[in-house]
């Protein structure tokens, strides 16, 4: 498969979308990002790497870090995790409160904010130094010891965290947060603030494309069945209220973030990370979604 050639033709086909959408501006620090950037990187399980565009520029991972939080939480809690959250698509925005109230403080899935805030609570409760453990895990997965939090982005998001604070309060009211709300939210915003390049992100997701080798990173291990199931949750819940659309257009398990990144995997074959800050109305990268749609079309490879 000539991935490099395919990436070049994708880049050309994306040009009409270059000015479509807006970067996230509800987090002040993200509003300052240059929206006219785009990068992509594919890592194959047989050891090749193909990158194009701004694939070495670090960007804010935001909700993509929910996948790392799920891996750590599943490793610590096993199936008990599902006592505190579901695994059904929400069909609502990532920061919606409506469903959470109707469903008595049990988030629909780990990949909406409410689910990730419960996972933040679990990690704060179970780990001595959750910030250190989380970054160690991410650094090991990506093979890049220099990956870090962006404190300014975390602080900036915390300063306007009206909705996430409301979510956390609702969870606490229903006893689905055990710890102190401020502490849990501080950790949640730190997780979201991690920055990586497409190259680093594709590398980090390779472990989720691999169901055969043991998953054991920085002391957090998963069975191959758990890794398989994480893919299932990415497939059904990775794109908020656009999970069906992404599945329809692209057909790969993946996860997006409001920093404009998307990471996806082709189980048994490759991982891919794409980034472009301009988002559609659902909070997903316009060029990112299109690039992945073109990738599965041009390669004629899909899990379906
Ligand atoms: N930190 C963001 C928030 O909580 C993450 C949202 C996202 O990337 N969809 O609003």
GROMACS .gro file of C-alpha atoms and ligand atoms in nm:
model
  314
    1UNK     CA    1   0.000   0.000   0.000
    2UNK     CA    2   0.154   0.334  -0.104
    3UNK     CA    3   0.035   0.538   0.195
    4UNK     CA    4   0.260   0.835   0.117
    5UNK     CA    5   0.108   0.874  -0.226
    6UNK     CA    6  -0.242   0.839  -0.082
    7UNK     CA    7  -0.169   1.110   0.178
    8UNK     CA    8  -0.055   1.347  -0.096
    9UNK     CA    9  -0.372   1.299  -0.295
   10UNK     CA   10  -0.580   1.345   0.022
   11UNK     CA   11  -0.400   1.674   0.088
   12UNK     CA   12  -0.495   1.799  -0.257
   13UNK     CA   13  -0.856   1.690  -0.224
   14UNK     CA   14  -0.884   1.876   0.108
   15UNK     CA   15  -0.799   2.217  -0.033
   16UNK     CA   16  -1.162   2.331  -0.091
   17UNK     CA   17  -1.224   2.283   0.283
   18UNK     CA   18  -0.923   2.482   0.398
   19UNK     CA   19  -1.130   2.778   0.523
   20UNK     CA   20  -1.440   2.591   0.641
   21UNK     CA   21  -1.524   2.597   1.013
   22UNK     CA   22  -1.385   2.778   1.316
   23UNK     CA   23  -1.144   2.676   1.586
   24UNK     CA   24  -1.281   2.624   1.939
   25UNK     CA   25  -1.297   2.961   2.112
   26UNK     CA   26  -1.491   2.879   2.429
   27UNK     CA   27  -1.150   2.799   2.581
   28UNK     CA   28  -0.966   3.134   2.549
   29UNK     CA   29  -0.621   2.976   2.503
   30UNK     CA   30  -0.746   2.769   2.207
   31UNK     CA   31  -0.888   3.075   2.032
   32UNK     CA   32  -0.530   3.194   1.985
   33UNK     CA   33  -0.427   2.891   1.776
   34UNK     CA   34  -0.355   2.955   1.405
   35UNK     CA   35  -0.651   2.778   1.237
   36UNK     CA   36  -0.472   2.729   0.906
   37UNK     CA   37  -0.267   2.427   0.996
   38UNK     CA   38  -0.311   2.064   0.906
   39UNK     CA   39  -0.113   1.747   0.954
   40UNK     CA   40  -0.154   1.372   0.933
   41UNK     CA   41   0.049   1.066   1.031
   42UNK     CA   42  -0.012   0.694   0.980
   43UNK     CA   43   0.174   0.427   1.178
   44UNK     CA   44   0.138   0.072   1.055
   45UNK     CA   45   0.166  -0.233   1.280
   46UNK     CA   46   0.443  -0.365   1.058
   47UNK     CA   47   0.655  -0.066   1.154
   48UNK     CA   48   0.620   0.200   0.883
   49UNK     CA   49   0.537   0.567   0.939
   50UNK     CA   50   0.395   0.811   0.685
   51UNK     CA   51   0.345   1.179   0.765
   52UNK     CA   52   0.249   1.494   0.578
   53UNK     CA   53   0.185   1.861   0.654
   54UNK     CA   54   0.225   2.005   1.005
   55UNK     CA   55   0.266   1.659   1.151
   56UNK     CA   56   0.534   1.766   1.401
   57UNK     CA   57   0.343   2.064   1.544
   58UNK     CA   58   0.205   1.991   1.893
   59UNK     CA   59  -0.165   2.067   1.943
   60UNK     CA   60  -0.411   2.045   2.232
   61UNK     CA   61  -0.548   1.690   2.255
   62UNK     CA   62  -0.854   1.782   2.463
   63UNK     CA   63  -1.110   1.497   2.449
   64UNK     CA   64  -0.872   1.257   2.275
   65UNK     CA   65  -0.714   1.214   2.622
   66UNK     CA   66  -1.040   1.047   2.733
   67UNK     CA   67  -0.913   0.735   2.555
   68UNK     CA   68  -0.602   0.731   2.776
   69UNK     CA   69  -0.819   0.792   3.083
   70UNK     CA   70  -1.038   0.498   2.983
   71UNK     CA   71  -0.739   0.268   2.939
   72UNK     CA   72  -0.610   0.357   3.286
   73UNK     CA   73  -0.954   0.339   3.451
   74UNK     CA   74  -1.032   0.001   3.293
   75UNK     CA   75  -0.695  -0.128   3.401
   76UNK     CA   76  -0.765  -0.020   3.761
   77UNK     CA   77  -1.137  -0.097   3.788
   78UNK     CA   78  -1.212  -0.369   3.534
   79UNK     CA   79  -1.584  -0.415   3.474
   80UNK     CA   80  -1.669  -0.229   3.795
   81UNK     CA   81  -1.615   0.084   3.588
   82UNK     CA   82  -1.952   0.017   3.424
   83UNK     CA   83  -2.128   0.053   3.759
   84UNK     CA   84  -2.052   0.426   3.733
   85UNK     CA   85  -2.106   0.494   3.361
   86UNK     CA   86  -2.263   0.334   3.057
   87UNK     CA   87  -2.129   0.236   2.717
   88UNK     CA   88  -2.405   0.364   2.492
   89UNK     CA   89  -2.375   0.650   2.245
   90UNK     CA   90  -2.521   0.969   2.390
   91UNK     CA   91  -2.656   1.136   2.078
   92UNK     CA   92  -2.603   1.464   2.264
   93UNK     CA   93  -2.324   1.722   2.275
   94UNK     CA   94  -2.009   1.635   2.469
   95UNK     CA   95  -2.095   1.881   2.744
   96UNK     CA   96  -2.470   1.825   2.763
   97UNK     CA   97  -2.642   1.820   3.104
   98UNK     CA   98  -2.987   1.702   2.996
   99UNK     CA   99  -2.926   1.329   2.977
  100UNK     CA  100  -2.721   1.330   3.295
  101UNK     CA  101  -3.011   1.470   3.492
  102UNK     CA  102  -3.264   1.230   3.340
  103UNK     CA  103  -3.033   0.935   3.404
  104UNK     CA  104  -2.961   1.025   3.768
  105UNK     CA  105  -2.595   1.113   3.738
  106UNK     CA  106  -2.480   0.805   3.545
  107UNK     CA  107  -2.299   0.929   3.230
  108UNK     CA  108  -2.390   0.752   2.907
  109UNK     CA  109  -2.029   0.668   2.821
  110UNK     CA  110  -1.664   0.746   2.909
  111UNK     CA  111  -1.612   0.976   2.609
  112UNK     CA  112  -1.851   1.256   2.697
  113UNK     CA  113  -1.734   1.509   2.954
  114UNK     CA  114  -1.948   1.364   3.234
  115UNK     CA  115  -1.795   1.018   3.187
  116UNK     CA  116  -1.444   1.157   3.173
  117UNK     CA  117  -1.500   1.362   3.490
  118UNK     CA  118  -1.604   1.039   3.670
  119UNK     CA  119  -1.285   0.874   3.537
  120UNK     CA  120  -1.085   1.173   3.666
  121UNK     CA  121  -1.243   1.109   4.008
  122UNK     CA  122  -1.143   0.742   3.991
  123UNK     CA  123  -0.783   0.826   3.900
  124UNK     CA  124  -0.759   1.094   4.171
  125UNK     CA  125  -0.895   0.846   4.427
  126UNK     CA  126  -0.685   0.548   4.321
  127UNK     CA  127  -0.348   0.704   4.241
  128UNK     CA  128  -0.107   0.885   4.474
  129UNK     CA  129  -0.001   1.135   4.210
  130UNK     CA  130  -0.254   1.114   3.923
  131UNK     CA  131  -0.094   1.395   3.719
  132UNK     CA  132   0.242   1.216   3.725
  133UNK     CA  133   0.091   0.872   3.655
  134UNK     CA  134  -0.117   1.005   3.365
  135UNK     CA  135   0.169   1.181   3.190
  136UNK     CA  136   0.401   0.881   3.246
  137UNK     CA  137   0.143   0.655   3.083
  138UNK     CA  138   0.098   0.887   2.785
  139UNK     CA  139   0.474   0.933   2.743
  140UNK     CA  140   0.529   0.558   2.740
  141UNK     CA  141   0.245   0.491   2.496
  142UNK     CA  142   0.373   0.753   2.254
  143UNK     CA  143   0.741   0.675   2.305
  144UNK     CA  144   0.804   1.050   2.356
  145UNK     CA  145   0.938   1.146   2.701
  146UNK     CA  146   0.903   1.517   2.622
  147UNK     CA  147   0.520   1.520   2.597
  148UNK     CA  148   0.366   1.744   2.862
  149UNK     CA  149   0.066   1.927   2.999
  150UNK     CA  150   0.004   2.284   2.886
  151UNK     CA  151  -0.060   2.460   3.217
  152UNK     CA  152  -0.179   2.777   3.046
  153UNK     CA  153  -0.448   2.587   2.850
  154UNK     CA  154  -0.559   2.403   3.166
  155UNK     CA  155  -0.577   2.729   3.363
  156UNK     CA  156  -0.757   2.905   3.078
  157UNK     CA  157  -1.023   2.632   3.057
  158UNK     CA  158  -1.066   2.624   3.436
  159UNK     CA  159  -1.129   3.000   3.436
  160UNK     CA  160  -1.443   2.957   3.221
  161UNK     CA  161  -1.553   2.612   3.338
  162UNK     CA  162  -1.917   2.693   3.403
  163UNK     CA  163  -2.066   2.392   3.222
  164UNK     CA  164  -1.812   2.134   3.335
  165UNK     CA  165  -1.854   2.259   3.692
  166UNK     CA  166  -2.230   2.213   3.658
  167UNK     CA  167  -2.172   1.858   3.530
  168UNK     CA  168  -1.940   1.783   3.822
  169UNK     CA  169  -2.194   1.919   4.072
  170UNK     CA  170  -2.470   1.703   3.924
  171UNK     CA  171  -2.242   1.397   3.943
  172UNK     CA  172  -2.153   1.479   4.303
  173UNK     CA  173  -2.520   1.523   4.395
  174UNK     CA  174  -2.579   1.168   4.269
  175UNK     CA  175  -2.272   1.039   4.460
  176UNK     CA  176  -2.091   0.958   4.135
  177UNK     CA  177  -1.794   1.172   4.238
  178UNK     CA  178  -1.628   1.062   4.559
  179UNK     CA  179  -1.360   1.328   4.591
  180UNK     CA  180  -1.349   1.704   4.608
  181UNK     CA  181  -1.503   1.862   4.296
  182UNK     CA  182  -1.232   2.125   4.254
  183UNK     CA  183  -0.955   1.867   4.277
  184UNK     CA  184  -1.125   1.637   4.025
  185UNK     CA  185  -1.190   1.920   3.778
  186UNK     CA  186  -0.833   2.046   3.811
  187UNK     CA  187  -0.710   1.702   3.708
  188UNK     CA  188  -0.967   1.678   3.427
  189UNK     CA  189  -0.848   2.007   3.274
  190UNK     CA  190  -0.487   1.898   3.308
  191UNK     CA  191  -0.562   1.578   3.115
  192UNK     CA  192  -0.735   1.777   2.839
  193UNK     CA  193  -0.441   2.017   2.812
  194UNK     CA  194  -0.182   1.758   2.700
  195UNK     CA  195  -0.020   1.846   2.369
  196UNK     CA  196   0.112   1.611   2.103
  197UNK     CA  197   0.194   1.620   1.736
  198UNK     CA  198   0.020   1.391   1.485
  199UNK     CA  199   0.335   1.182   1.474
  200UNK     CA  200   0.333   1.130   1.851
  201UNK     CA  201  -0.041   1.070   1.863
  202UNK     CA  202  -0.037   0.809   1.587
  203UNK     CA  203   0.240   0.632   1.775
  204UNK     CA  204   0.039   0.643   2.100
  205UNK     CA  205  -0.268   0.491   1.933
  206UNK     CA  206  -0.079   0.205   1.773
  207UNK     CA  207  -0.126   0.008   2.097
  208UNK     CA  208  -0.505   0.027   2.047
  209UNK     CA  209  -0.475  -0.108   1.691
  210UNK     CA  210  -0.288  -0.408   1.822
  211UNK     CA  211  -0.506  -0.676   1.977
  212UNK     CA  212  -0.238  -0.942   1.984
  213UNK     CA  213   0.059  -0.815   2.182
  214UNK     CA  214   0.015  -0.750   2.555
  215UNK     CA  215  -0.097  -0.399   2.647
  216UNK     CA  216   0.120  -0.302   2.942
  217UNK     CA  217   0.239   0.056   2.972
  218UNK     CA  218   0.376   0.234   3.279
  219UNK     CA  219   0.212  -0.024   3.506
  220UNK     CA  220  -0.132  -0.016   3.340
  221UNK     CA  221  -0.225  -0.334   3.160
  222UNK     CA  222  -0.527  -0.442   2.959
  223UNK     CA  223  -0.629  -0.779   2.819
  224UNK     CA  224  -0.666  -0.807   2.441
  225UNK     CA  225  -1.038  -0.836   2.500
  226UNK     CA  226  -1.037  -0.502   2.688
  227UNK     CA  227  -0.844  -0.337   2.405
  228UNK     CA  228  -1.097  -0.476   2.156
  229UNK     CA  229  -1.379  -0.334   2.364
  230UNK     CA  230  -1.214   0.005   2.386
  231UNK     CA  231  -1.224   0.008   2.006
  232UNK     CA  232  -1.594  -0.075   2.019
  233UNK     CA  233  -1.657   0.226   2.243
  234UNK     CA  234  -1.451   0.452   2.015
  235UNK     CA  235  -1.660   0.329   1.723
  236UNK     CA  236  -1.995   0.398   1.890
  237UNK     CA  237  -1.913   0.697   2.114
  238UNK     CA  238  -1.595   0.865   1.986
  239UNK     CA  239  -1.756   1.162   1.812
  240UNK     CA  240  -2.031   1.277   2.049
  241UNK     CA  241  -2.354   1.335   1.854
  242UNK     CA  242  -2.170   1.272   1.527
  243UNK     CA  243  -2.059   0.916   1.606
  244UNK     CA  244  -2.300   0.773   1.350
  245UNK     CA  245  -2.184   1.017   1.083
  246UNK     CA  246  -1.818   0.936   1.143
  247UNK     CA  247  -1.893   0.564   1.134
  248UNK     CA  248  -2.088   0.612   0.811
  249UNK     CA  249  -1.825   0.825   0.637
  250UNK     CA  250  -1.503   0.676   0.774
  251UNK     CA  251  -1.580   0.342   0.936
  252UNK     CA  252  -1.296   0.331   1.186
  253UNK     CA  253  -1.294   0.348   1.567
  254UNK     CA  254  -1.162   0.687   1.668
  255UNK     CA  255  -1.176   0.984   1.903
  256UNK     CA  256  -1.185   1.355   1.837
  257UNK     CA  257  -1.107   1.661   2.046
  258UNK     CA  258  -1.196   2.029   2.023
  259UNK     CA  259  -0.829   2.109   1.960
  260UNK     CA  260  -0.903   1.980   1.608
  261UNK     CA  261  -0.733   1.643   1.641
  262UNK     CA  262  -0.871   1.301   1.555
  263UNK     CA  263  -0.700   0.970   1.632
  264UNK     CA  264  -0.833   0.652   1.475
  265UNK     CA  265  -0.728   0.291   1.441
  266UNK     CA  266  -0.765   0.017   1.187
  267UNK     CA  267  -0.746  -0.289   1.415
  268UNK     CA  268  -0.465  -0.518   1.310
  269UNK     CA  269  -0.332  -0.272   1.054
  270UNK     CA  270  -0.258   0.092   1.146
  271UNK     CA  271  -0.325   0.393   1.364
  272UNK     CA  272  -0.371   0.739   1.221
  273UNK     CA  273  -0.372   1.089   1.368
  274UNK     CA  274  -0.492   1.396   1.185
  275UNK     CA  275  -0.516   1.758   1.298
  276UNK     CA  276  -0.671   2.075   1.169
  277UNK     CA  277  -0.817   2.330   1.416
  278UNK     CA  278  -1.126   2.434   1.217
  279UNK     CA  279  -1.429   2.251   1.362
  280UNK     CA  280  -1.781   2.182   1.243
  281UNK     CA  281  -2.086   2.262   1.455
  282UNK     CA  282  -2.051   1.934   1.648
  283UNK     CA  283  -1.695   2.016   1.755
  284UNK     CA  284  -1.518   1.780   1.515
  285UNK     CA  285  -1.239   1.883   1.277
  286UNK     CA  286  -1.375   1.951   0.927
  287UNK     CA  287  -1.058   1.860   0.739
  288UNK     CA  288  -0.979   1.583   0.985
  289UNK     CA  289  -1.304   1.401   0.920
  290UNK     CA  290  -1.273   1.447   0.545
  291UNK     CA  291  -0.911   1.328   0.543
  292UNK     CA  292  -1.009   1.005   0.718
  293UNK     CA  293  -1.307   0.954   0.490
  294UNK     CA  294  -1.072   0.987   0.192
  295UNK     CA  295  -0.819   0.755   0.357
  296UNK     CA  296  -1.060   0.463   0.390
  297UNK     CA  297  -1.199   0.537   0.043
  298UNK     CA  298  -0.861   0.559  -0.134
  299UNK     CA  299  -0.710   0.259   0.045
  300UNK     CA  300  -1.030   0.058  -0.007
  301UNK     CA  301  -0.972  -0.078   0.340
  302UNK     CA  302  -1.239  -0.058   0.602
  303UNK     CA  303  -1.349  -0.268   0.894
  304UNK     CA  304  -1.688  -0.297   0.723
  305LIG     N1  305  -1.173   2.022   2.763
  305LIG     C1  306  -1.286   2.021   2.674
  305LIG     C2  307  -1.414   2.038   2.756
  305LIG     O1  308  -1.422   1.981   2.862
  305LIG     C3  309  -1.288   1.892   2.598
  305LIG     C4  310  -1.404   1.884   2.503
  305LIG     C5  311  -1.373   1.816   2.373
  305LIG     O2  312  -1.259   1.807   2.327
  305LIG     N2  313  -1.477   1.774   2.307
  305LIG     O3  314  -1.503   2.106   2.716
   0.00000   0.00000   0.00000
